[in-house]
Coordinates of C-alpha atoms in Angstrom, one line a residue:
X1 CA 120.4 101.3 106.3
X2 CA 120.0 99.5 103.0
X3 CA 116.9 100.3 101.3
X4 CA 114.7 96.9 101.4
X5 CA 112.5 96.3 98.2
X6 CA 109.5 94.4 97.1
X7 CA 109.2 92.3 94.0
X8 CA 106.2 93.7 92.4
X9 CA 103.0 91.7 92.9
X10 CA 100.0 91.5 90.9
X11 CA 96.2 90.7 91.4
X12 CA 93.1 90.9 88.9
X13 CA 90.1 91.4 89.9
X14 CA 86.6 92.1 88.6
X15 CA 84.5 94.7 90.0
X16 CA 82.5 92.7 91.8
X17 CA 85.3 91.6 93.6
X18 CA 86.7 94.5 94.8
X19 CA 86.5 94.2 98.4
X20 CA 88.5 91.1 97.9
X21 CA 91.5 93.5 96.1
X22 CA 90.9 95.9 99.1
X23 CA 91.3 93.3 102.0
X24 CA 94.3 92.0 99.9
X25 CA 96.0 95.3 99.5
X26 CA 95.5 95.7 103.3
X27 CA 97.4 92.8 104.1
X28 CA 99.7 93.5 101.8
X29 CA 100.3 97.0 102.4
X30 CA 100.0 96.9 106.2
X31 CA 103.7 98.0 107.2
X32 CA 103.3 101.6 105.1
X33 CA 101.5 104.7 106.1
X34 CA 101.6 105.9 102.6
X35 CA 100.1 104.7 99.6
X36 CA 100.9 105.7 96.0
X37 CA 98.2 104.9 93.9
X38 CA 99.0 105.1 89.9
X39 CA 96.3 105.0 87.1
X40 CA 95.2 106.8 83.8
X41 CA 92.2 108.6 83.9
X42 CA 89.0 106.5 85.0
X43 CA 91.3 103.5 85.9
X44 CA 89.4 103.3 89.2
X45 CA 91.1 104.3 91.4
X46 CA 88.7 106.5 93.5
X47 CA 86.8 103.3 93.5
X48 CA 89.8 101.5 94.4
X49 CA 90.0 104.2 97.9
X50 CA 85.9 103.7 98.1
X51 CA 86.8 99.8 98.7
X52 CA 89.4 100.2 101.0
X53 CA 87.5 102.8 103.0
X54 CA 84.8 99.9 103.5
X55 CA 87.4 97.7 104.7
X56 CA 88.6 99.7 106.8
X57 CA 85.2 100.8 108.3
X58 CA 84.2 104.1 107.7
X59 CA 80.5 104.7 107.3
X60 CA 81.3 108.4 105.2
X61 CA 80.4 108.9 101.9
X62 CA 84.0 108.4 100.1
X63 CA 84.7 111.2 97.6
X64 CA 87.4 112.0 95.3
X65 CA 88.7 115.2 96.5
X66 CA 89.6 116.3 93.3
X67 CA 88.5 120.5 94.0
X68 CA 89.3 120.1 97.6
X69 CA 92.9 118.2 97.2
X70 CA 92.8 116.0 100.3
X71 CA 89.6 114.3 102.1
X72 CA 89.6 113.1 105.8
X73 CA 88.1 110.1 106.8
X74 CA 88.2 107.8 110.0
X75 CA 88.3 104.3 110.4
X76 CA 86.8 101.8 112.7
X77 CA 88.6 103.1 115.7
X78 CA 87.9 106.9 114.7
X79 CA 92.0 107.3 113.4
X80 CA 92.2 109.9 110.6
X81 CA 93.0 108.3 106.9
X82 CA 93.5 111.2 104.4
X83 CA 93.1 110.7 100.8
X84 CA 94.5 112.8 98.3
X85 CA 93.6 113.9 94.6
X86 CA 97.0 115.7 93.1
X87 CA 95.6 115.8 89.6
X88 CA 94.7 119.6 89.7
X89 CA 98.0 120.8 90.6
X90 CA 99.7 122.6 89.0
X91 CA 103.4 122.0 90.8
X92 CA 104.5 120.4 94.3
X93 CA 104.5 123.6 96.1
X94 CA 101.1 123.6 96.1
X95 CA 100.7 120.1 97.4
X96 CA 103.9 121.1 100.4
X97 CA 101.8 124.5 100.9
X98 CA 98.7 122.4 102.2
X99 CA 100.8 120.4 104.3
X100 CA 100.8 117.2 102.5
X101 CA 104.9 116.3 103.8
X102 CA 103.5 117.0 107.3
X103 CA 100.2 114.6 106.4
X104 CA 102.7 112.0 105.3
X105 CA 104.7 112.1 108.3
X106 CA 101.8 111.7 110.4
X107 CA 101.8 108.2 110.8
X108 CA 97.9 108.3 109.8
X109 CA 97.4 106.0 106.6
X110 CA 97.3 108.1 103.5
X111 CA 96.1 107.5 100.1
X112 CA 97.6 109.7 97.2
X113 CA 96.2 109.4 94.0
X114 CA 98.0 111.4 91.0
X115 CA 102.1 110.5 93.2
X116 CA 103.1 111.4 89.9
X117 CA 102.8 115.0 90.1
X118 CA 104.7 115.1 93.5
X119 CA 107.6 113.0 93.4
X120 CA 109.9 115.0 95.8
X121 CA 107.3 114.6 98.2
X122 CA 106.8 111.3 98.5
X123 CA 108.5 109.7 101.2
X124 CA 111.0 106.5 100.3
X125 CA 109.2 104.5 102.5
X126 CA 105.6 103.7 100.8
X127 CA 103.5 101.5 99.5
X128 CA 102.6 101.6 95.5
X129 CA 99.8 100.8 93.4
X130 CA 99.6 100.8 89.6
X131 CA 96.1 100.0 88.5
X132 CA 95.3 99.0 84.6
X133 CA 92.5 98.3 83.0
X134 CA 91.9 94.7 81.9
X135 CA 88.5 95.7 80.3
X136 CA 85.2 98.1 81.7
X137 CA 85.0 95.6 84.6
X138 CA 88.1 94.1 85.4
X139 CA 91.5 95.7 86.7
X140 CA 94.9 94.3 87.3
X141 CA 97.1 95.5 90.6
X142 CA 100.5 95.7 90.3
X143 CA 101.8 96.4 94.1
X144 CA 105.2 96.3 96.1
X145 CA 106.3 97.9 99.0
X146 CA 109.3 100.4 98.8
X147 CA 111.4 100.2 102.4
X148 CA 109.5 99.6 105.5

């Protein structure tokens, strides 16, 4: 089966608005389970994961489980969304020896911040986010879905 392939997309949004991005992204991200979000430092996109959490109707405090590695969260209907921090790692077998293949083949929606720093384990089939920063409080989007 022929890989099928996006053209990247792109949105800007100010902070204000970012529950706007978030219900965008969800539309446009709706056929993937896994989400690659890319950023420098501070980029936002903890905040980015904060927004989508309240879009997706979880009433828990949203985290960045930078020391911890991955967070669980549920959504309206109680499913599991995990969201992961790989910025502390220091190689992918420490993100494959917490599971995180098995967390991507779930079929629960996950959110992986830091993709960069576990490339072999991210599945072909995902959804990616590169986030820059316009100025303190505006960001673009670039987005496009890879297979699915």
């Amino acid at each position: 089966m022929a890989e099928t392939e996006q053209v990247t997309d792109r949105i800007t949004y100010s902070l204000e608005a970012i529950r706007d991005a978030a219900k965008h992204l969800l539309t446009a991200g709706r056929s993937a389970t896994v989400w690659a979000l890319y950023g420098a430092m501070g980029s936002g996109k903890t905040t980015l994961v904060k927004a989508l959490m309240q879009e997706l109707g979880t009433n828990k405090f949203v985290a960045s489980p930078t020391f911890s590695i991955v967070n669980e969260y549920r959504d309206s209907q109680n499913q599991p969304i995990y969201h992961f921090d790989f910025y502390r790692i220091k190689d992918e077998t420490e993100a494959f020896d917490i599971g995180a293949d098995e967390y991507f083949d779930s079929g629960k929606l996950c959110l992986v911040e830091w993709p960069e720093k576990i490339p072999s384990l991210m599945p072909r089939d995902h959804f990616e986010i590169h986030i820059g920063v316009t100025d303190n409080h505006t960001r673009t989007l670039h987005y496009r879905n890879h297979g699915g």
